[in-house]
Amino acid sequence: MTAARERDFEGHRAFVTGAGAGIGRAIALRLAEAGARVACVDLDATAAAEVLAEIRAGEGDGIAIEADVSSEEAVGRAVGEAVGGLGGLDVLVNNAGIVIIKPFAETRLEDWDRIFGVNLRSMFLTCQAALPHLRASPAAAIVNISSLAALRYTVPHVPYAAAKGGVVSLTRDLAFELGAEGIRVNAVAPGPTATAMMGRLTDDEIESSGLRFVLGRIGRPEDIAEAVAFLASRRASYITGATLPVTGGAELATRPLRSEDA
């Protein structure tokens, strides 16, 4: 059983996008473990339901919601369903994301639009839809998932890096606008993390990125979830507008140049 001191979200209601797998799943489970009732939102209804089942198996509760978070209509419906099922909202975690890895010269406008739709437009939509409900909460917090790609070059995915850079800017400006209302807005920038999305990278793509794992390992979804839980909790009550790198130090250095690269 979770220790009482760790139940930072007892009585809180959380809305987590992309909750069906990877980092989103870990976030939903971590918030539920800490006492939150969680709206598990995902494009894959089955995946969302499976995460909710895991939460309930751990004596937590929540609801599963199928939604395309790049759709204004779907987001409005999802937020309404969450508020109806949970009785309100205290925490919004914008995690849903997709990546398309290809050189810029091969990137199509459709790729750009799709990446921005899921990775940035969705955050605009969820923040707007959730804002009236967050205003009613005494402990409102928004946590957006950015990426190491917003901070430095990683692999060839210009639209993804640009969208995740937009997340940093959205977070900063929204924090400024909402701070007077007591609503905190922060971001987490994960480095390479052991998820299905990371699994799509080839060894050559990882090598060419120059990433160096300073702490000697790749990240786990649970590493990111811990950072999100901290920023969403009252323990971070004096933190807003921040982007927290959770990268194992991958942004600190690159691998030394090989002699053939010099």
Tab-separated table of C-alpha atoms in Angstrom:
chain	number	residue	atom	x	y	z
A	1	MET	CA	0.000	0.000	0.000
A	2	THR	CA	1.216	3.516	-0.784
A	3	ALA	CA	2.419	5.383	2.287
A	4	ALA	CA	0.172	8.228	3.407
A	5	ARG	CA	2.918	10.796	2.852
A	6	GLU	CA	3.069	9.784	-0.809
A	7	ARG	CA	-0.624	10.264	-1.511
A	8	ASP	CA	-0.161	13.787	-2.810
A	9	PHE	CA	-3.241	13.574	-5.016
A	10	GLU	CA	-5.824	12.220	-2.584
A	11	GLY	CA	-9.190	13.534	-3.759
A	12	HIS	CA	-7.735	15.074	-6.922
A	13	ARG	CA	-9.002	14.501	-10.464
A	14	ALA	CA	-6.476	14.126	-13.297
A	15	PHE	CA	-6.835	14.142	-17.087
A	16	VAL	CA	-3.961	12.382	-18.877
A	17	THR	CA	-3.713	12.273	-22.662
A	18	GLY	CA	-1.898	9.473	-24.450
A	19	ALA	CA	-2.503	7.373	-21.349
A	20	GLY	CA	-2.740	4.061	-23.182
A	21	ALA	CA	0.959	3.253	-23.394
A	22	GLY	CA	4.513	4.256	-22.587
A	23	ILE	CA	5.057	7.461	-20.649
A	24	GLY	CA	1.340	8.279	-20.522
A	25	ARG	CA	0.526	4.921	-18.983
A	26	ALA	CA	3.246	5.388	-16.360
A	27	ILE	CA	1.924	8.864	-15.525
A	28	ALA	CA	-1.660	7.640	-15.156
A	29	LEU	CA	-0.568	4.787	-12.887
A	30	ARG	CA	1.675	7.058	-10.791
A	31	LEU	CA	-1.028	9.661	-10.220
A	32	ALA	CA	-3.544	6.951	-9.338
A	33	GLU	CA	-1.071	5.394	-6.914
A	34	ALA	CA	-0.827	8.792	-5.229
A	35	GLY	CA	-4.596	8.994	-4.795
A	36	ALA	CA	-5.888	10.706	-7.932
A	37	ARG	CA	-8.871	9.523	-9.897
A	38	VAL	CA	-7.629	9.520	-13.463
A	39	ALA	CA	-9.279	10.090	-16.817
A	40	CYS	CA	-7.189	7.857	-19.094
A	41	VAL	CA	-7.515	9.468	-22.521
A	42	ASP	CA	-6.205	7.758	-25.635
A	43	LEU	CA	-6.968	7.336	-29.320
A	44	ASP	CA	-6.921	3.576	-28.644
A	45	ALA	CA	-9.995	2.824	-26.536
A	46	THR	CA	-8.786	-0.680	-25.685
A	47	ALA	CA	-5.429	0.597	-24.434
A	48	ALA	CA	-7.121	3.252	-22.289
A	49	ALA	CA	-9.434	0.624	-20.798
A	50	GLU	CA	-6.495	-1.659	-20.026
A	51	VAL	CA	-4.690	1.091	-18.124
A	52	LEU	CA	-7.869	1.858	-16.196
A	53	ALA	CA	-8.092	-1.839	-15.302
A	54	GLU	CA	-4.525	-1.663	-13.955
A	55	ILE	CA	-5.462	1.364	-11.884
A	56	ARG	CA	-8.492	-0.394	-10.446
A	57	ALA	CA	-6.433	-3.504	-9.715
A	58	GLY	CA	-4.294	-1.240	-7.543
A	59	GLU	CA	-7.394	0.005	-5.697
A	60	GLY	CA	-7.493	3.266	-7.644
A	61	ASP	CA	-10.282	4.583	-9.833
A	62	GLY	CA	-11.010	6.695	-12.866
A	63	ILE	CA	-12.531	6.481	-16.312
A	64	ALA	CA	-11.289	5.541	-19.782
A	65	ILE	CA	-12.004	7.908	-22.668
A	66	GLU	CA	-11.384	7.415	-26.373
A	67	ALA	CA	-10.436	10.667	-28.086
A	68	ASP	CA	-8.400	12.118	-30.931
A	69	VAL	CA	-6.819	15.019	-29.071
A	70	SER	CA	-6.039	16.883	-32.299
A	71	SER	CA	-9.808	17.315	-32.819
A	72	GLU	CA	-11.517	20.265	-31.133
A	73	GLU	CA	-14.831	18.413	-31.004
A	74	ALA	CA	-13.271	15.264	-29.548
A	75	VAL	CA	-11.346	17.202	-26.897
A	76	GLY	CA	-14.447	19.110	-25.827
A	77	ARG	CA	-16.346	15.859	-25.505
A	78	ALA	CA	-13.505	14.158	-23.621
A	79	VAL	CA	-13.134	16.971	-21.098
A	80	GLY	CA	-16.890	17.040	-20.581
A	81	GLU	CA	-16.939	13.284	-20.045
A	82	ALA	CA	-14.053	13.507	-17.585
A	83	VAL	CA	-15.654	16.300	-15.581
A	84	GLY	CA	-18.952	14.435	-15.539
A	85	GLY	CA	-17.318	11.206	-14.418
A	86	LEU	CA	-14.840	12.630	-11.930
A	87	GLY	CA	-16.709	15.671	-10.677
A	88	GLY	CA	-14.123	18.209	-11.826
A	89	LEU	CA	-10.471	18.556	-12.780
A	90	ASP	CA	-7.379	19.465	-10.773
A	91	VAL	CA	-4.524	18.173	-12.929
A	92	LEU	CA	-4.094	18.223	-16.703
A	93	VAL	CA	-1.227	16.231	-18.203
A	94	ASN	CA	-0.703	16.774	-21.923
A	95	ASN	CA	1.319	13.744	-22.932
A	96	ALA	CA	-0.094	12.540	-26.266
A	97	GLY	CA	2.508	12.628	-28.999
A	98	ILE	CA	3.663	11.057	-32.236
A	99	VAL	CA	6.915	11.183	-34.170
A	100	ILE	CA	7.843	10.781	-37.823
A	101	ILE	CA	11.564	10.350	-38.399
A	102	LYS	CA	12.837	11.381	-41.813
A	103	PRO	CA	15.161	14.005	-43.299
A	104	PHE	CA	13.691	17.471	-43.773
A	105	ALA	CA	13.938	17.230	-47.572
A	106	GLU	CA	11.665	14.185	-47.480
A	107	THR	CA	9.169	15.663	-45.018
A	108	ARG	CA	5.745	16.351	-46.488
A	109	LEU	CA	3.342	19.084	-45.430
A	110	GLU	CA	0.991	16.326	-44.283
A	111	ASP	CA	3.727	15.076	-41.932
A	112	TRP	CA	4.188	18.577	-40.515
A	113	ASP	CA	0.454	19.075	-39.989
A	114	ARG	CA	-0.021	15.690	-38.349
A	115	ILE	CA	2.921	16.170	-35.981
A	116	PHE	CA	1.787	19.654	-34.977
A	117	GLY	CA	-1.800	18.459	-34.619
A	118	VAL	CA	-1.018	15.799	-32.042
A	119	ASN	CA	2.024	17.329	-30.347
A	120	LEU	CA	1.043	21.012	-30.055
A	121	ARG	CA	-2.471	21.803	-31.313
A	122	SER	CA	-3.797	19.177	-28.888
A	123	MET	CA	-2.310	21.067	-25.940
A	124	PHE	CA	-3.961	24.303	-27.022
A	125	LEU	CA	-7.277	22.464	-27.269
A	126	THR	CA	-7.067	20.617	-23.949
A	127	CYS	CA	-5.850	23.668	-22.039
A	128	GLN	CA	-8.704	25.780	-23.388
A	129	ALA	CA	-11.328	23.120	-22.732
A	130	ALA	CA	-10.051	22.296	-19.240
A	131	LEU	CA	-9.396	25.870	-18.093
A	132	PRO	CA	-12.875	26.656	-16.709
A	133	HIS	CA	-12.713	23.499	-14.593
A	134	LEU	CA	-9.136	24.075	-13.449
A	135	ARG	CA	-10.142	27.563	-12.322
A	136	ALA	CA	-12.550	25.915	-9.889
A	137	SER	CA	-9.753	23.871	-8.292
A	138	PRO	CA	-7.662	25.153	-5.359
A	139	ALA	CA	-4.681	23.088	-6.544
A	140	ALA	CA	-4.777	23.338	-10.325
A	141	ALA	CA	-1.718	22.270	-12.284
A	142	ILE	CA	-0.915	21.641	-15.926
A	143	VAL	CA	2.085	19.562	-16.974
A	144	ASN	CA	3.004	19.400	-20.653
A	145	ILE	CA	5.345	16.805	-22.114
A	146	SER	CA	7.994	18.391	-24.321
A	147	SER	CA	11.200	16.607	-25.350
A	148	LEU	CA	14.969	16.716	-25.340
A	149	ALA	CA	14.457	17.493	-29.039
A	150	ALA	CA	13.244	20.954	-27.983
A	151	LEU	CA	16.598	21.625	-26.326
A	152	ARG	CA	19.150	20.148	-28.749
A	153	TYR	CA	19.447	18.149	-31.957
A	154	THR	CA	18.618	14.463	-31.589
A	155	VAL	CA	17.541	12.694	-34.797
A	156	PRO	CA	16.113	13.908	-38.150
A	157	HIS	CA	12.580	14.964	-37.270
A	158	VAL	CA	12.309	18.722	-37.793
A	159	PRO	CA	8.496	18.927	-37.345
A	160	TYR	CA	8.676	17.004	-34.049
A	161	ALA	CA	11.498	19.168	-32.694
A	162	ALA	CA	9.681	22.340	-33.757
A	163	ALA	CA	6.420	21.218	-32.161
A	164	LYS	CA	8.142	20.247	-28.920
A	165	GLY	CA	9.896	23.621	-28.917
A	166	GLY	CA	6.447	25.135	-29.218
A	167	VAL	CA	5.414	23.205	-26.113
A	168	VAL	CA	8.157	24.972	-24.141
A	169	SER	CA	6.934	28.378	-25.335
A	170	LEU	CA	3.283	27.532	-24.732
A	171	THR	CA	4.148	26.391	-21.216
A	172	ARG	CA	6.086	29.562	-20.397
A	173	ASP	CA	3.476	31.997	-21.693
A	174	LEU	CA	0.507	30.114	-20.279
A	175	ALA	CA	2.224	30.026	-16.883
A	176	PHE	CA	2.565	33.804	-17.005
A	177	GLU	CA	-1.075	34.341	-17.965
A	178	LEU	CA	-2.548	31.919	-15.433
A	179	GLY	CA	-0.189	32.492	-12.515
A	180	ALA	CA	-2.335	35.203	-10.964
A	181	GLU	CA	-5.183	32.691	-10.814
A	182	GLY	CA	-3.043	30.173	-8.948
A	183	ILE	CA	-2.833	27.764	-11.879
A	184	ARG	CA	0.686	26.443	-12.349
A	185	VAL	CA	1.945	25.336	-15.768
A	186	ASN	CA	5.174	23.405	-16.237
A	187	ALA	CA	6.735	21.041	-18.753
A	188	VAL	CA	8.884	17.939	-18.640
A	189	ALA	CA	11.398	17.321	-21.430
A	190	PRO	CA	12.151	13.582	-21.523
A	191	GLY	CA	15.301	12.266	-23.079
A	192	PRO	CA	15.478	8.872	-24.783
A	193	THR	CA	13.017	6.652	-22.935
A	194	ALA	CA	12.269	2.942	-23.284
A	195	THR	CA	8.941	3.158	-25.111
A	196	ALA	CA	7.550	1.851	-28.392
A	197	MET	CA	8.252	5.273	-29.934
A	198	MET	CA	11.930	5.034	-28.996
A	199	GLY	CA	11.996	1.483	-30.322
A	200	ARG	CA	11.423	2.799	-33.846
A	201	LEU	CA	14.894	4.364	-33.893
A	202	THR	CA	17.644	2.395	-35.564
A	203	ASP	CA	21.083	1.992	-34.017
A	204	ASP	CA	22.488	4.223	-36.769
A	205	GLU	CA	19.977	6.984	-35.966
A	206	ILE	CA	20.862	6.856	-32.279
A	207	GLU	CA	24.579	6.882	-33.115
A	208	SER	CA	24.240	9.848	-35.484
A	209	SER	CA	22.390	11.873	-32.829
A	210	GLY	CA	25.559	12.040	-30.747
A	211	LEU	CA	23.556	11.351	-27.583
A	212	ARG	CA	25.611	10.370	-24.593
A	213	PHE	CA	23.901	8.670	-21.661
A	214	VAL	CA	25.756	10.369	-18.803
A	215	LEU	CA	24.010	8.239	-16.165
A	216	GLY	CA	24.752	5.078	-18.094
A	217	ARG	CA	21.245	4.000	-19.047
A	218	ILE	CA	18.229	4.896	-21.120
A	219	GLY	CA	15.249	6.423	-19.329
A	220	ARG	CA	12.234	4.497	-18.088
A	221	PRO	CA	8.642	5.745	-18.375
A	222	GLU	CA	8.517	5.709	-14.577
A	223	ASP	CA	11.362	8.253	-14.454
A	224	ILE	CA	9.229	10.689	-16.407
A	225	ALA	CA	6.125	9.903	-14.365
A	226	GLU	CA	7.933	10.786	-11.126
A	227	ALA	CA	8.881	14.190	-12.511
A	228	VAL	CA	5.325	14.832	-13.684
A	229	ALA	CA	3.899	13.819	-10.310
A	230	PHE	CA	6.279	16.193	-8.544
A	231	LEU	CA	5.466	19.174	-10.771
A	232	ALA	CA	1.727	18.538	-10.489
A	233	SER	CA	1.834	18.260	-6.700
A	234	ARG	CA	1.806	20.851	-3.942
A	235	ARG	CA	5.472	20.037	-3.355
A	236	ALA	CA	6.120	22.142	-6.461
A	237	SER	CA	3.771	24.932	-5.385
A	238	TYR	CA	6.369	27.643	-6.098
A	239	ILE	CA	7.361	26.324	-9.527
A	240	THR	CA	5.691	27.526	-12.705
A	241	GLY	CA	6.776	28.186	-16.274
A	242	ALA	CA	9.645	25.713	-15.948
A	243	THR	CA	10.754	23.022	-18.359
A	244	LEU	CA	12.439	20.202	-16.460
A	245	PRO	CA	14.827	18.025	-18.487
A	246	VAL	CA	14.553	14.374	-17.440
A	247	THR	CA	17.219	13.030	-19.722
A	248	GLY	CA	19.855	11.212	-17.720
A	249	GLY	CA	22.150	14.072	-18.689
A	250	ALA	CA	21.791	13.496	-22.432
A	251	GLU	CA	21.670	17.247	-23.080
A	252	LEU	CA	24.967	17.875	-21.289
A	253	ALA	CA	27.377	16.479	-23.837
A	254	THR	CA	27.777	14.603	-27.087
A	255	ARG	CA	30.052	11.703	-27.813
A	256	PRO	CA	33.616	12.724	-28.683
A	257	LEU	CA	34.194	13.039	-32.417
A	258	ARG	CA	35.661	9.984	-34.058
A	259	SER	CA	38.908	10.529	-35.945
A	260	GLU	CA	37.142	9.989	-39.265
A	261	ASP	CA	34.684	12.795	-38.410
A	262	ALA	CA	37.400	15.358	-37.673
